[in-house]
């Protein structure tokens, strides 16, 4: 597995629920190409699918602030080698260019993660334990690009937070097509399917609001978790966010822990 630095140590580390922040739902998940896919999909690039994906990317990129919730099923390799699914729920606040907050709950260890342009901090809800390190960049984009969080693929939505989601999602894209339309949680959506080296992924985008509603990714290389699913809801764009949303308060008696290199699946 590729070397991990500060941010990737965070998402694979002491606070496992922090993994719900920095991963990806699109082609960035296939950044590690040490193992080629066993089969290659037929290369078809439907311009309608790319246009719908770009409309979504432009909608997200135009927003100075983003708020949404994500419900995920993440696979965990058990001691027997069988994959089991863990439920995770996240609440995400983003203020461009350098503020990010993720509240993670569910089957993984719950925690809150803060990025304020200077440091990355993960702290438990009871605020008895925390981990903190200097960030490698002064913007969300810089942290994502420099730290390559897609290497761990433990979270489904980092591609939606960068300043140009379309460019990130279409990197190394080999196929794209429109599956049809579906209704997700009462929202009419366009169902799209994509292929990149080592990964097949699908995205359901709101037909009217151009916002992502559901994402499913399936790996074909055998080096990663077999699949993950995430549902998005409660979108708010350009709503004011209090400055304190991105600043963590650490009690004096809280114990500081180091970020550990512990993944959800066995490292290769």
GROMACS .gro file of C-alpha atoms in nm:
model
  268
    1UNK     CA    1   0.000   0.000   0.000
    2UNK     CA    2   0.125   0.350  -0.081
    3UNK     CA    3   0.285   0.557   0.191
    4UNK     CA    4   0.044   0.762   0.399
    5UNK     CA    5   0.122   1.103   0.540
    6UNK     CA    6  -0.048   1.326   0.795
    7UNK     CA    7  -0.399   1.346   0.651
    8UNK     CA    8  -0.415   0.984   0.542
    9UNK     CA    9  -0.285   0.876   0.880
   10UNK     CA   10  -0.580   1.066   1.020
   11UNK     CA   11  -0.843   0.899   0.808
   12UNK     CA   12  -0.702   0.554   0.868
   13UNK     CA   13  -0.606   0.616   1.223
   14UNK     CA   14  -0.687   0.646   1.589
   15UNK     CA   15  -1.034   0.788   1.532
   16UNK     CA   16  -1.170   0.544   1.276
   17UNK     CA   17  -1.485   0.746   1.225
   18UNK     CA   18  -1.268   1.022   1.081
   19UNK     CA   19  -1.232   0.793   0.782
   20UNK     CA   20  -1.575   0.912   0.679
   21UNK     CA   21  -1.423   1.244   0.576
   22UNK     CA   22  -1.140   1.185   0.335
   23UNK     CA   23  -1.193   0.929   0.066
   24UNK     CA   24  -1.382   0.960  -0.258
   25UNK     CA   25  -1.686   0.856  -0.451
   26UNK     CA   26  -1.542   0.882  -0.797
   27UNK     CA   27  -1.233   0.814  -0.999
   28UNK     CA   28  -1.000   0.953  -0.733
   29UNK     CA   29  -1.068   0.627  -0.553
   30UNK     CA   30  -0.862   0.453  -0.818
   31UNK     CA   31  -0.547   0.658  -0.763
   32UNK     CA   32  -0.355   0.349  -0.644
   33UNK     CA   33  -0.298   0.156  -0.967
   34UNK     CA   34  -0.049  -0.100  -0.845
   35UNK     CA   35  -0.288  -0.377  -0.948
   36UNK     CA   36  -0.453  -0.351  -1.293
   37UNK     CA   37  -0.818  -0.451  -1.326
   38UNK     CA   38  -0.885  -0.809  -1.429
   39UNK     CA   39  -1.123  -0.693  -1.701
   40UNK     CA   40  -1.180  -0.365  -1.881
   41UNK     CA   41  -1.521  -0.223  -1.956
   42UNK     CA   42  -1.615  -0.122  -2.306
   43UNK     CA   43  -1.513   0.239  -2.353
   44UNK     CA   44  -1.830   0.440  -2.413
   45UNK     CA   45  -1.843   0.806  -2.323
   46UNK     CA   46  -2.199   0.932  -2.341
   47UNK     CA   47  -2.185   1.310  -2.358
   48UNK     CA   48  -2.522   1.330  -2.185
   49UNK     CA   49  -2.377   1.160  -1.878
   50UNK     CA   50  -2.074   1.388  -1.879
   51UNK     CA   51  -2.299   1.695  -1.912
   52UNK     CA   52  -2.510   1.586  -1.615
   53UNK     CA   53  -2.196   1.519  -1.412
   54UNK     CA   54  -2.055   1.860  -1.503
   55UNK     CA   55  -2.381   2.033  -1.407
   56UNK     CA   56  -2.353   1.870  -1.065
   57UNK     CA   57  -1.987   1.971  -1.033
   58UNK     CA   58  -2.061   2.329  -1.133
   59UNK     CA   59  -2.347   2.350  -0.883
   60UNK     CA   60  -2.123   2.238  -0.598
   61UNK     CA   61  -1.827   2.451  -0.709
   62UNK     CA   62  -2.037   2.767  -0.725
   63UNK     CA   63  -2.141   2.738  -0.360
   64UNK     CA   64  -1.931   2.924  -0.106
   65UNK     CA   65  -2.072   2.705   0.172
   66UNK     CA   66  -2.203   2.348   0.164
   67UNK     CA   67  -2.400   2.153   0.421
   68UNK     CA   68  -2.523   1.797   0.381
   69UNK     CA   69  -2.567   1.463   0.554
   70UNK     CA   70  -2.434   1.127   0.437
   71UNK     CA   71  -2.541   0.775   0.537
   72UNK     CA   72  -2.291   0.508   0.435
   73UNK     CA   73  -2.241   0.134   0.434
   74UNK     CA   74  -1.870   0.060   0.455
   75UNK     CA   75  -1.726  -0.292   0.427
   76UNK     CA   76  -1.493  -0.424   0.696
   77UNK     CA   77  -1.287  -0.738   0.654
   78UNK     CA   78  -1.348  -0.972   0.951
   79UNK     CA   79  -1.088  -1.210   1.100
   80UNK     CA   80  -1.239  -1.489   0.889
   81UNK     CA   81  -1.183  -1.291   0.570
   82UNK     CA   82  -1.553  -1.228   0.521
   83UNK     CA   83  -1.657  -0.869   0.457
   84UNK     CA   84  -1.924  -0.727   0.687
   85UNK     CA   85  -2.099  -0.393   0.644
   86UNK     CA   86  -2.080  -0.115   0.902
   87UNK     CA   87  -2.323   0.175   0.908
   88UNK     CA   88  -2.194   0.530   0.933
   89UNK     CA   89  -2.369   0.866   0.946
   90UNK     CA   90  -2.196   1.198   0.881
   91UNK     CA   91  -2.283   1.565   0.887
   92UNK     CA   92  -2.059   1.786   0.675
   93UNK     CA   93  -2.004   2.162   0.680
   94UNK     CA   94  -1.773   2.329   0.427
   95UNK     CA   95  -1.682   2.695   0.387
   96UNK     CA   96  -1.452   2.767   0.098
   97UNK     CA   97  -1.163   2.783   0.076
   98UNK     CA   98  -1.027   2.658   0.409
   99UNK     CA   99  -1.289   2.548   0.660
  100UNK     CA  100  -1.430   2.199   0.707
  101UNK     CA  101  -1.619   2.016   0.981
  102UNK     CA  102  -1.735   1.653   0.978
  103UNK     CA  103  -1.944   1.494   1.251
  104UNK     CA  104  -1.917   1.114   1.226
  105UNK     CA  105  -2.141   0.868   1.407
  106UNK     CA  106  -2.255   0.509   1.359
  107UNK     CA  107  -2.089   0.170   1.400
  108UNK     CA  108  -1.737   0.313   1.384
  109UNK     CA  109  -1.585   0.506   1.672
  110UNK     CA  110  -1.774   0.840   1.676
  111UNK     CA  111  -1.577   1.163   1.650
  112UNK     CA  112  -1.581   1.519   1.521
  113UNK     CA  113  -1.320   1.634   1.273
  114UNK     CA  114  -1.213   1.996   1.225
  115UNK     CA  115  -0.997   2.156   0.957
  116UNK     CA  116  -0.945   2.531   0.995
  117UNK     CA  117  -0.677   2.598   0.735
  118UNK     CA  118  -0.397   2.535   0.984
  119UNK     CA  119  -0.462   2.213   1.175
  120UNK     CA  120  -0.660   1.892   1.145
  121UNK     CA  121  -0.818   1.776   1.470
  122UNK     CA  122  -1.025   1.466   1.551
  123UNK     CA  123  -1.194   1.457   1.890
  124UNK     CA  124  -1.441   1.218   2.051
  125UNK     CA  125  -1.791   1.340   2.143
  126UNK     CA  126  -1.707   1.308   2.514
  127UNK     CA  127  -1.392   1.517   2.446
  128UNK     CA  128  -1.172   1.294   2.659
  129UNK     CA  129  -0.937   1.202   2.374
  130UNK     CA  130  -0.820   1.389   2.065
  131UNK     CA  131  -0.560   1.383   1.789
  132UNK     CA  132  -0.423   1.692   1.619
  133UNK     CA  133  -0.160   1.770   1.359
  134UNK     CA  134  -0.058   2.057   1.137
  135UNK     CA  135  -0.228   2.051   0.797
  136UNK     CA  136  -0.011   2.026   0.488
  137UNK     CA  137  -0.207   2.291   0.301
  138UNK     CA  138  -0.394   2.614   0.366
  139UNK     CA  139  -0.705   2.519   0.165
  140UNK     CA  140  -0.928   2.213   0.138
  141UNK     CA  141  -0.807   2.166  -0.221
  142UNK     CA  142  -0.441   2.171  -0.117
  143UNK     CA  143  -0.496   1.916   0.156
  144UNK     CA  144  -0.683   1.686  -0.081
  145UNK     CA  145  -0.427   1.717  -0.361
  146UNK     CA  146  -0.116   1.691  -0.142
  147UNK     CA  147  -0.234   1.417   0.089
  148UNK     CA  148  -0.402   1.192  -0.170
  149UNK     CA  149  -0.678   1.078   0.068
  150UNK     CA  150  -0.822   0.853  -0.205
  151UNK     CA  151  -0.545   0.608  -0.123
  152UNK     CA  152  -0.752   0.475   0.164
  153UNK     CA  153  -1.099   0.488   0.007
  154UNK     CA  154  -1.256   0.493   0.350
  155UNK     CA  155  -1.497   0.779   0.285
  156UNK     CA  156  -1.730   0.859   0.004
  157UNK     CA  157  -1.749   1.231  -0.045
  158UNK     CA  158  -1.416   1.415  -0.062
  159UNK     CA  159  -1.455   1.456  -0.440
  160UNK     CA  160  -1.763   1.669  -0.376
  161UNK     CA  161  -1.570   1.918  -0.160
  162UNK     CA  162  -1.295   2.032  -0.397
  163UNK     CA  163  -1.321   2.349  -0.606
  164UNK     CA  164  -1.359   2.152  -0.933
  165UNK     CA  165  -1.545   1.826  -0.863
  166UNK     CA  166  -1.596   1.752  -1.233
  167UNK     CA  167  -1.224   1.755  -1.311
  168UNK     CA  168  -1.148   1.526  -1.018
  169UNK     CA  169  -1.431   1.286  -1.095
  170UNK     CA  170  -1.344   1.254  -1.464
  171UNK     CA  171  -0.972   1.194  -1.415
  172UNK     CA  172  -0.878   0.871  -1.600
  173UNK     CA  173  -1.244   0.808  -1.683
  174UNK     CA  174  -1.283   0.536  -1.946
  175UNK     CA  175  -1.662   0.510  -1.981
  176UNK     CA  176  -1.975   0.704  -1.894
  177UNK     CA  177  -2.340   0.650  -1.975
  178UNK     CA  178  -2.692   0.735  -1.861
  179UNK     CA  179  -2.873   0.439  -1.705
  180UNK     CA  180  -3.209   0.616  -1.671
  181UNK     CA  181  -3.407   0.795  -1.403
  182UNK     CA  182  -3.493   0.685  -1.049
  183UNK     CA  183  -3.662   0.832  -0.744
  184UNK     CA  184  -3.437   0.844  -0.436
  185UNK     CA  185  -3.604   0.947  -0.107
  186UNK     CA  186  -3.875   1.127  -0.301
  187UNK     CA  187  -3.631   1.308  -0.532
  188UNK     CA  188  -3.633   1.239  -0.907
  189UNK     CA  189  -3.276   1.163  -1.012
  190UNK     CA  190  -3.065   1.090  -1.318
  191UNK     CA  191  -2.883   0.759  -1.275
  192UNK     CA  192  -2.532   0.762  -1.425
  193UNK     CA  193  -2.265   0.491  -1.450
  194UNK     CA  194  -1.889   0.535  -1.490
  195UNK     CA  195  -1.573   0.326  -1.517
  196UNK     CA  196  -1.211   0.410  -1.434
  197UNK     CA  197  -0.905   0.186  -1.383
  198UNK     CA  198  -0.995  -0.068  -1.117
  199UNK     CA  199  -1.336   0.075  -1.028
  200UNK     CA  200  -1.697   0.090  -1.147
  201UNK     CA  201  -1.910   0.361  -0.990
  202UNK     CA  202  -2.263   0.491  -1.013
  203UNK     CA  203  -2.412   0.826  -0.920
  204UNK     CA  204  -2.772   0.939  -0.881
  205UNK     CA  205  -2.805   1.319  -0.929
  206UNK     CA  206  -3.114   1.528  -0.858
  207UNK     CA  207  -3.281   1.607  -1.191
  208UNK     CA  208  -3.385   1.954  -1.072
  209UNK     CA  209  -3.131   2.064  -0.810
  210UNK     CA  210  -2.824   1.894  -0.970
  211UNK     CA  211  -2.708   1.761  -0.633
  212UNK     CA  212  -2.578   1.408  -0.563
  213UNK     CA  213  -2.827   1.180  -0.389
  214UNK     CA  214  -2.669   0.833  -0.398
  215UNK     CA  215  -2.331   0.684  -0.491
  216UNK     CA  216  -2.217   0.323  -0.524
  217UNK     CA  217  -1.859   0.217  -0.601
  218UNK     CA  218  -1.737  -0.136  -0.680
  219UNK     CA  219  -1.368  -0.226  -0.701
  220UNK     CA  220  -1.232  -0.473  -0.955
  221UNK     CA  221  -0.865  -0.487  -0.853
  222UNK     CA  222  -0.902  -0.706  -0.543
  223UNK     CA  223  -0.679  -0.475  -0.335
  224UNK     CA  224  -0.958  -0.275  -0.173
  225UNK     CA  225  -1.289  -0.317   0.002
  226UNK     CA  226  -1.531  -0.469  -0.250
  227UNK     CA  227  -1.787  -0.189  -0.252
  228UNK     CA  228  -1.937   0.101  -0.063
  229UNK     CA  229  -2.271   0.283  -0.075
  230UNK     CA  230  -2.352   0.635   0.043
  231UNK     CA  231  -2.678   0.831   0.041
  232UNK     CA  232  -2.676   1.214   0.054
  233UNK     CA  233  -2.952   1.431   0.201
  234UNK     CA  234  -3.036   1.765   0.367
  235UNK     CA  235  -2.839   1.974   0.119
  236UNK     CA  236  -2.797   2.346   0.192
  237UNK     CA  237  -2.591   2.569  -0.037
  238UNK     CA  238  -2.468   2.918   0.050
  239UNK     CA  239  -2.630   2.920   0.394
  240UNK     CA  240  -2.438   3.124   0.654
  241UNK     CA  241  -2.216   2.916   0.884
  242UNK     CA  242  -2.102   3.041   1.227
  243UNK     CA  243  -1.724   3.076   1.255
  244UNK     CA  244  -1.723   2.855   1.566
  245UNK     CA  245  -1.844   2.564   1.354
  246UNK     CA  246  -1.483   2.505   1.247
  247UNK     CA  247  -1.301   2.571   1.573
  248UNK     CA  248  -1.251   2.288   1.819
  249UNK     CA  249  -1.251   2.336   2.195
  250UNK     CA  250  -1.018   2.088   2.363
  251UNK     CA  251  -1.056   2.043   2.740
  252UNK     CA  252  -0.738   2.081   2.943
  253UNK     CA  253  -0.766   1.727   3.077
  254UNK     CA  254  -0.821   1.567   2.733
  255UNK     CA  255  -0.559   1.307   2.640
  256UNK     CA  256  -0.375   1.367   2.312
  257UNK     CA  257  -0.324   1.059   2.096
  258UNK     CA  258  -0.107   1.005   1.792
  259UNK     CA  259  -0.254   0.930   1.452
  260UNK     CA  260  -0.210   0.560   1.387
  261UNK     CA  261  -0.175   0.375   1.059
  262UNK     CA  262  -0.469   0.143   1.113
  263UNK     CA  263  -0.701   0.069   0.821
  264UNK     CA  264  -1.042  -0.092   0.801
  265UNK     CA  265  -0.897  -0.371   0.587
  266UNK     CA  266  -0.567  -0.548   0.618
  267UNK     CA  267  -0.282  -0.350   0.463
  268UNK     CA  268  -0.105  -0.514   0.173
   0.00000   0.00000   0.00000
